[in-house]
mmCIF file of C-alpha atoms in Angstrom:
data_model
loop_
_atom_site.group_PDB
_atom_site.id
_atom_site.type_symbol
_atom_site.label_atom_id
_atom_site.label_comp_id
_atom_site.label_asym_id
_atom_site.label_seq_id
_atom_site.Cartn_x
_atom_site.Cartn_y
_atom_site.Cartn_z
ATOM 1 C CA MET L 1 124.064 112.794 73.062
ATOM 2 C CA SER L 2 127.092 112.490 75.439
ATOM 3 C CA PHE L 3 128.846 109.130 75.975
ATOM 4 C CA LYS L 4 127.566 109.096 79.548
ATOM 5 C CA MET L 5 123.956 109.733 78.437
ATOM 6 C CA GLY L 6 124.313 107.040 75.829
ATOM 7 C CA ILE L 7 125.385 104.486 78.448
ATOM 8 C CA TYR L 8 122.474 105.510 80.668
ATOM 9 C CA PHE L 9 119.967 105.192 77.800
ATOM 10 C CA PHE L 10 121.321 101.784 76.937
ATOM 11 C CA LEU L 11 121.035 100.520 80.465
ATOM 12 C CA SER L 12 117.649 101.830 81.062
ATOM 13 C CA LEU L 13 116.552 100.222 77.824
ATOM 14 C CA MET L 14 118.040 96.855 78.905
ATOM 15 C CA TYR L 15 116.264 97.266 82.215
ATOM 16 C CA ARG L 16 112.876 97.843 80.567
ATOM 17 C CA GLN L 17 113.256 94.709 78.442
ATOM 18 C CA ASN L 18 114.375 92.404 81.295
ATOM 19 C CA THR L 19 110.916 91.160 82.335
ATOM 20 C CA MET L 20 109.851 87.873 83.838
ATOM 21 C CA PHE L 21 109.267 86.459 80.362
ATOM 22 C CA SER L 22 112.166 88.072 78.472
ATOM 23 C CA ARG L 23 114.110 84.832 78.371
ATOM 24 C CA SER L 24 111.067 82.780 77.209
ATOM 25 C CA GLU L 25 110.044 85.095 74.396
ATOM 26 C CA PRO L 26 112.709 83.999 71.815
ATOM 27 C CA LEU L 27 111.388 80.464 72.092
ATOM 28 C CA LEU L 28 107.604 80.885 72.636
ATOM 29 C CA GLY L 29 106.874 84.137 70.814
ATOM 30 C CA LYS L 30 106.700 87.730 71.749
ATOM 31 C CA ALA L 31 103.043 87.725 72.980
ATOM 32 C CA PHE L 32 102.871 84.079 74.336
ATOM 33 C CA TYR L 33 102.206 85.255 77.886
ATOM 34 C CA LYS L 34 99.191 87.253 76.700
ATOM 35 C CA ILE L 35 97.719 84.105 75.448
ATOM 36 C CA LEU L 36 98.440 82.046 78.607
ATOM 37 C CA GLU L 37 97.415 84.698 81.129
ATOM 38 C CA ASN L 38 93.706 84.146 80.043
ATOM 39 C CA LYS L 39 93.873 80.344 80.482
ATOM 40 C CA THR L 40 92.583 78.457 83.577
ATOM 41 C CA VAL L 41 94.318 75.190 84.378
ATOM 42 C CA CYS L 42 93.000 72.816 87.047
ATOM 43 C CA LEU L 43 95.517 70.652 88.895
ATOM 44 C CA PHE L 44 94.524 67.601 90.868
ATOM 45 C CA GLY L 45 97.360 66.742 93.336
ATOM 46 C CA LEU L 46 100.330 68.689 94.638
ATOM 47 C CA GLY L 47 102.716 65.869 95.550
ATOM 48 C CA GLY L 48 106.048 64.962 93.831
ATOM 49 C CA VAL L 49 104.631 65.437 90.293
ATOM 50 C CA GLY L 50 101.905 68.089 90.809
ATOM 51 C CA GLY L 51 104.069 70.527 92.687
ATOM 52 C CA TYR L 52 106.516 70.761 89.682
ATOM 53 C CA VAL L 53 103.631 70.990 87.285
ATOM 54 C CA ALA L 54 102.318 74.054 89.192
ATOM 55 C CA GLU L 55 105.756 75.535 89.218
ATOM 56 C CA ILE L 56 106.311 75.261 85.472
ATOM 57 C CA LEU L 57 102.774 76.606 84.696
ATOM 58 C CA VAL L 58 103.259 79.876 86.742
ATOM 59 C CA ARG L 59 106.793 80.486 85.580
ATOM 60 C CA SER L 60 105.458 80.056 81.956
ATOM 61 C CA GLY L 61 102.713 82.752 82.333
ATOM 62 C CA ILE L 62 99.617 80.822 83.535
ATOM 63 C CA LYS L 63 97.707 83.295 85.817
ATOM 64 C CA HIS L 64 94.534 81.267 86.725
ATOM 65 C CA LEU L 65 95.031 78.086 88.625
ATOM 66 C CA ILE L 66 92.650 75.779 90.578
ATOM 67 C CA LEU L 67 94.700 73.659 92.951
ATOM 68 C CA ILE L 68 93.109 70.554 94.539
ATOM 69 C CA ASP L 69 94.745 68.525 97.411
ATOM 70 C CA GLY L 70 93.464 67.614 100.816
ATOM 71 C CA ASP L 71 96.908 66.552 102.270
ATOM 72 C CA THR L 72 99.460 68.162 104.545
ATOM 73 C CA VAL L 73 103.166 68.297 104.175
ATOM 74 C CA GLU L 74 104.897 65.441 105.933
ATOM 75 C CA ILE L 75 108.480 64.663 106.763
ATOM 76 C CA SER L 76 108.468 61.826 104.261
ATOM 77 C CA ASN L 77 107.761 64.358 101.456
ATOM 78 C CA LEU L 78 111.119 66.191 102.016
ATOM 79 C CA ASN L 79 113.011 64.026 99.575
ATOM 80 C CA ARG L 80 110.981 64.952 96.482
ATOM 81 C CA GLN L 81 108.210 67.521 96.807
ATOM 82 C CA ILE L 82 108.951 71.039 95.824
ATOM 83 C CA ILE L 83 106.916 72.629 98.654
ATOM 84 C CA ALA L 84 108.266 70.218 101.266
ATOM 85 C CA THR L 85 110.467 72.107 103.759
ATOM 86 C CA HIS L 86 110.814 71.776 107.492
ATOM 87 C CA SER L 87 108.982 75.022 108.028
ATOM 88 C CA ASN L 88 105.924 73.691 105.991
ATOM 89 C CA VAL L 89 105.576 70.348 107.765
ATOM 90 C CA GLY L 90 102.060 69.988 109.057
ATOM 91 C CA ARG L 91 100.638 72.714 106.751
ATOM 92 C CA LEU L 92 98.111 72.154 103.882
ATOM 93 C CA LYS L 93 99.904 71.477 100.662
ATOM 94 C CA THR L 94 97.376 73.814 98.846
ATOM 95 C CA GLU L 95 98.258 76.816 101.139
ATOM 96 C CA CYS L 96 102.031 76.137 100.797
ATOM 97 C CA MET L 97 101.755 75.926 96.961
ATOM 98 C CA ARG L 98 99.729 79.055 96.751
ATOM 99 C CA GLU L 99 102.191 81.051 98.940
ATOM 100 C CA ARG L 100 105.065 79.870 96.801
ATOM 101 C CA LEU L 101 103.403 80.682 93.492
ATOM 102 C CA LEU L 102 102.414 84.150 94.601
ATOM 103 C CA ASP L 103 106.030 84.798 95.557
ATOM 104 C CA ILE L 104 106.934 83.980 91.989
ATOM 105 C CA ALA L 105 104.082 85.858 90.317
ATOM 106 C CA PRO L 106 102.146 88.083 92.713
ATOM 107 C CA ASP L 107 99.403 89.004 90.101
ATOM 108 C CA ILE L 108 98.085 85.404 89.615
ATOM 109 C CA HIS L 109 94.740 84.074 90.804
ATOM 110 C CA VAL L 110 94.859 80.740 92.720
ATOM 111 C CA SER L 111 91.701 79.037 93.881
ATOM 112 C CA LEU L 112 92.157 76.213 96.403
ATOM 113 C CA ILE L 113 90.157 73.145 97.238
ATOM 114 C CA SER L 114 91.826 71.754 100.359
ATOM 115 C CA SER L 115 90.084 68.289 100.421
ATOM 116 C CA PHE L 116 90.139 64.897 98.885
ATOM 117 C CA VAL L 117 87.655 64.717 96.150
ATOM 118 C CA LEU L 118 85.655 61.514 95.643
ATOM 119 C CA PRO L 119 84.151 60.173 92.429
ATOM 120 C CA GLU L 120 80.576 61.068 93.416
ATOM 121 C CA SER L 121 81.336 64.156 95.460
ATOM 122 C CA LYS L 122 79.533 67.468 94.814
ATOM 123 C CA GLU L 123 82.972 69.172 94.871
ATOM 124 C CA LEU L 124 84.021 67.248 91.728
ATOM 125 C CA SER L 125 80.882 68.227 89.860
ATOM 126 C CA ASP L 126 81.243 71.810 90.997
ATOM 127 C CA ILE L 127 84.770 71.899 89.679
ATOM 128 C CA PHE L 128 83.679 70.774 86.242
ATOM 129 C CA SER L 129 80.921 73.424 86.130
ATOM 130 C CA LEU L 130 83.729 76.051 85.980
ATOM 131 C CA HIS L 131 85.403 77.249 82.863
ATOM 132 C CA ILE L 132 88.576 75.220 82.544
ATOM 133 C CA ASP L 133 91.058 75.104 79.586
ATOM 134 C CA TYR L 134 93.214 72.181 80.753
ATOM 135 C CA VAL L 135 93.191 69.561 83.474
ATOM 136 C CA ILE L 136 96.176 67.805 85.031
ATOM 137 C CA ASP L 137 95.585 64.611 87.070
ATOM 138 C CA ALA L 138 98.547 64.036 89.385
ATOM 139 C CA ILE L 139 96.718 62.055 92.083
ATOM 140 C CA ASP L 140 97.026 58.408 93.052
ATOM 141 C CA THR L 141 93.453 57.239 93.627
ATOM 142 C CA ILE L 142 92.456 55.194 90.588
ATOM 143 C CA THR L 143 88.682 55.597 90.940
ATOM 144 C CA VAL L 144 88.978 59.358 91.098
ATOM 145 C CA LYS L 145 91.330 59.339 88.050
ATOM 146 C CA VAL L 146 88.569 57.454 86.153
ATOM 147 C CA GLU L 147 85.920 60.057 87.019
ATOM 148 C CA ILE L 148 88.200 62.990 86.181
ATOM 149 C CA ALA L 149 88.845 61.399 82.791
ATOM 150 C CA LYS L 150 84.976 60.868 82.326
ATOM 151 C CA GLN L 151 84.306 64.446 83.078
ATOM 152 C CA CYS L 152 87.048 65.851 80.851
ATOM 153 C CA GLU L 153 85.800 63.737 77.939
ATOM 154 C CA LYS L 154 82.235 64.732 78.576
ATOM 155 C CA ASN L 155 83.123 68.507 78.757
ATOM 156 C CA ASN L 156 85.738 68.292 75.948
ATOM 157 C CA ILE L 157 88.544 69.513 78.249
ATOM 158 C CA PRO L 158 92.125 68.504 77.371
ATOM 159 C CA ILE L 159 93.763 66.416 80.111
ATOM 160 C CA ILE L 160 97.059 64.834 80.886
ATOM 161 C CA CYS L 161 97.115 62.007 83.433
ATOM 162 C CA ALA L 162 100.244 61.084 85.441
ATOM 163 C CA THR L 163 100.724 57.408 85.889
ATOM 164 C CA GLY L 164 103.413 55.136 87.481
ATOM 165 C CA CYS L 165 105.898 57.798 88.565
ATOM 166 C CA GLY L 166 106.806 56.071 91.682
ATOM 167 C CA ASN L 167 108.860 52.883 92.326
ATOM 168 C CA ARG L 168 111.458 53.699 89.657
ATOM 169 C CA LEU L 169 115.056 55.027 89.462
ATOM 170 C CA THR L 170 114.888 56.081 85.781
ATOM 171 C CA ALA L 171 112.549 58.621 84.290
ATOM 172 C CA GLU L 172 112.067 57.089 80.895
ATOM 173 C CA TYR L 173 108.648 58.766 80.362
ATOM 174 C CA ARG L 174 106.513 59.216 77.220
ATOM 175 C CA PHE L 175 103.101 60.675 76.389
ATOM 176 C CA GLU L 176 100.656 58.168 74.966
ATOM 177 C CA ASP L 177 97.041 57.298 74.805
ATOM 178 C CA ILE L 178 96.062 54.999 77.643
ATOM 179 C CA TYR L 179 94.887 52.279 75.231
ATOM 180 C CA LYS L 180 98.320 52.160 73.682
ATOM 181 C CA THR L 181 100.361 51.787 76.926
ATOM 182 C CA ASN L 182 102.099 48.723 78.070
ATOM 183 C CA TYR L 183 104.033 47.262 81.044
ATOM 184 C CA CYS L 184 102.860 49.999 83.482
ATOM 185 C CA PRO L 185 100.826 48.332 86.291
ATOM 186 C CA VAL L 186 98.840 51.599 86.892
ATOM 187 C CA CYS L 187 98.048 51.858 83.296
ATOM 188 C CA ARG L 188 96.784 48.283 83.124
ATOM 189 C CA ILE L 189 94.304 48.896 85.847
ATOM 190 C CA LEU L 190 93.274 52.163 84.471
ATOM 191 C CA ARG L 191 92.701 50.814 81.039
ATOM 192 C CA LYS L 192 90.257 48.284 82.255
ATOM 193 C CA LEU L 193 88.284 50.677 84.359
ATOM 194 C CA LEU L 194 88.220 53.428 81.651
ATOM 195 C CA LYS L 195 86.941 50.915 79.118
ATOM 196 C CA GLU L 196 84.107 49.855 81.490
ATOM 197 C CA ALA L 197 83.313 53.625 81.995
ATOM 198 C CA ASN L 198 83.141 54.090 78.163
ATOM 199 C CA VAL L 199 86.041 56.615 78.007
ATOM 200 C CA SER L 200 87.363 56.594 74.560
ATOM 201 C CA SER L 201 90.830 58.087 75.101
ATOM 202 C CA LEU L 202 93.042 59.588 77.774
ATOM 203 C CA LYS L 203 96.455 61.231 77.328
ATOM 204 C CA VAL L 204 98.863 59.874 79.932
ATOM 205 C CA LEU L 205 102.478 60.296 80.862
ATOM 206 C CA TYR L 206 103.851 56.779 81.635
ATOM 207 C CA SER L 207 106.998 54.651 81.510
ATOM 208 C CA PRO L 208 107.209 51.303 79.857
ATOM 209 C CA THR L 209 110.127 50.263 82.052
ATOM 210 C CA LYS L 210 109.821 47.863 84.899
ATOM 211 C CA THR L 211 109.161 49.231 88.405
ATOM 212 C CA TYR L 212 110.630 48.321 91.829
ATOM 213 C CA SER L 213 108.224 46.077 93.705
ATOM 214 C CA GLY L 214 108.142 46.332 97.483
ATOM 215 C CA LYS L 215 105.704 46.642 100.378
ATOM 216 C CA THR L 216 105.749 50.458 100.338
ATOM 217 C CA VAL L 217 105.730 52.874 97.415
ATOM 218 C CA ALA L 218 109.195 54.193 96.951
ATOM 219 C CA SER L 219 110.395 57.380 95.168
ATOM 220 C CA VAL L 220 113.620 59.331 94.636
ATOM 221 C CA PRO L 221 113.780 63.114 94.018
ATOM 222 C CA TRP L 222 114.282 63.147 90.308
ATOM 223 C CA THR L 223 111.667 60.846 88.788
ATOM 224 C CA PRO L 224 108.473 62.738 89.930
ATOM 225 C CA ALA L 225 110.158 66.022 89.353
ATOM 226 C CA ILE L 226 110.928 65.064 85.703
ATOM 227 C CA ALA L 227 107.415 63.877 85.184
ATOM 228 C CA GLY L 228 105.938 67.117 86.580
ATOM 229 C CA ILE L 229 108.297 69.262 84.409
ATOM 230 C CA MET L 230 107.424 67.178 81.323
ATOM 231 C CA ILE L 231 103.702 67.556 82.017
ATOM 232 C CA GLY L 232 103.891 71.254 82.580
ATOM 233 C CA SER L 233 105.834 71.931 79.464
ATOM 234 C CA GLN L 234 103.383 69.802 77.398
ATOM 235 C CA VAL L 235 100.426 71.752 78.714
ATOM 236 C CA ILE L 236 101.991 75.086 77.906
ATOM 237 C CA GLN L 237 102.861 73.951 74.326
ATOM 238 C CA ASP L 238 99.249 72.414 73.839
ATOM 239 C CA LEU L 239 97.676 75.640 74.957
ATOM 240 C CA LEU L 240 99.770 77.764 72.625
ATOM 241 C CA LYS L 241 99.224 75.427 69.646
ATOM 242 C CA LYS L 242 95.429 75.347 70.193
ATOM 243 C CA GLU L 243 95.292 79.155 70.233
ATOM 244 C CA LYS L 244 97.330 79.481 67.051
ATOM 245 C CA LYS L 245 95.015 77.025 65.253
ATOM 246 C CA ALA L 246 91.844 78.931 66.437
#
């Protein structure tokens, strides 16, 4: 083989190996994406936290997503939400997110529910009649959070619930069972309602640090983004660990 042909062969080999997941394989394993591509993840909420969760999931190899949000992109979202751009203002968040995710991975399947689900709504019961491997709760409505937790426990579906990601400058988050949390005002309310609803446990991402108290909910670009990235990475690791144990 000539030197020129050798260089061509080497470059063509490198090109074939340079796939979407070639940088992730050394850390997650050679066939990790074959495991993840068959998993379905349901994400409630596409705001500052949820948008980054969706991004991490798709860039990690998740190909089946159910995205739930009834809101549209607003000017006030521009400081922290990954889908918030001036060209998207006024558009449904679900549609903006699907468009972005398909641009990253055109072969994924994204189902949308572009409405606000309520605790007793048929939509919520319909969602949990589907096959779901993991649920992420990134919404703000406490009563809906309780119902989502109830449904996940009833159907034995793993869940991570985001709590208290606003009104703070630092992102000192940790994963914990809801009944072991402290200081977080959202967790305090949630603990009480979950106990009344006989929910035995709920994995949450929360911060034990004090929050800013004001008349409006405040948020900076980095705290919800970090929360979303942490949740997304935890979901991927949980799904891979569960598969390896099976």
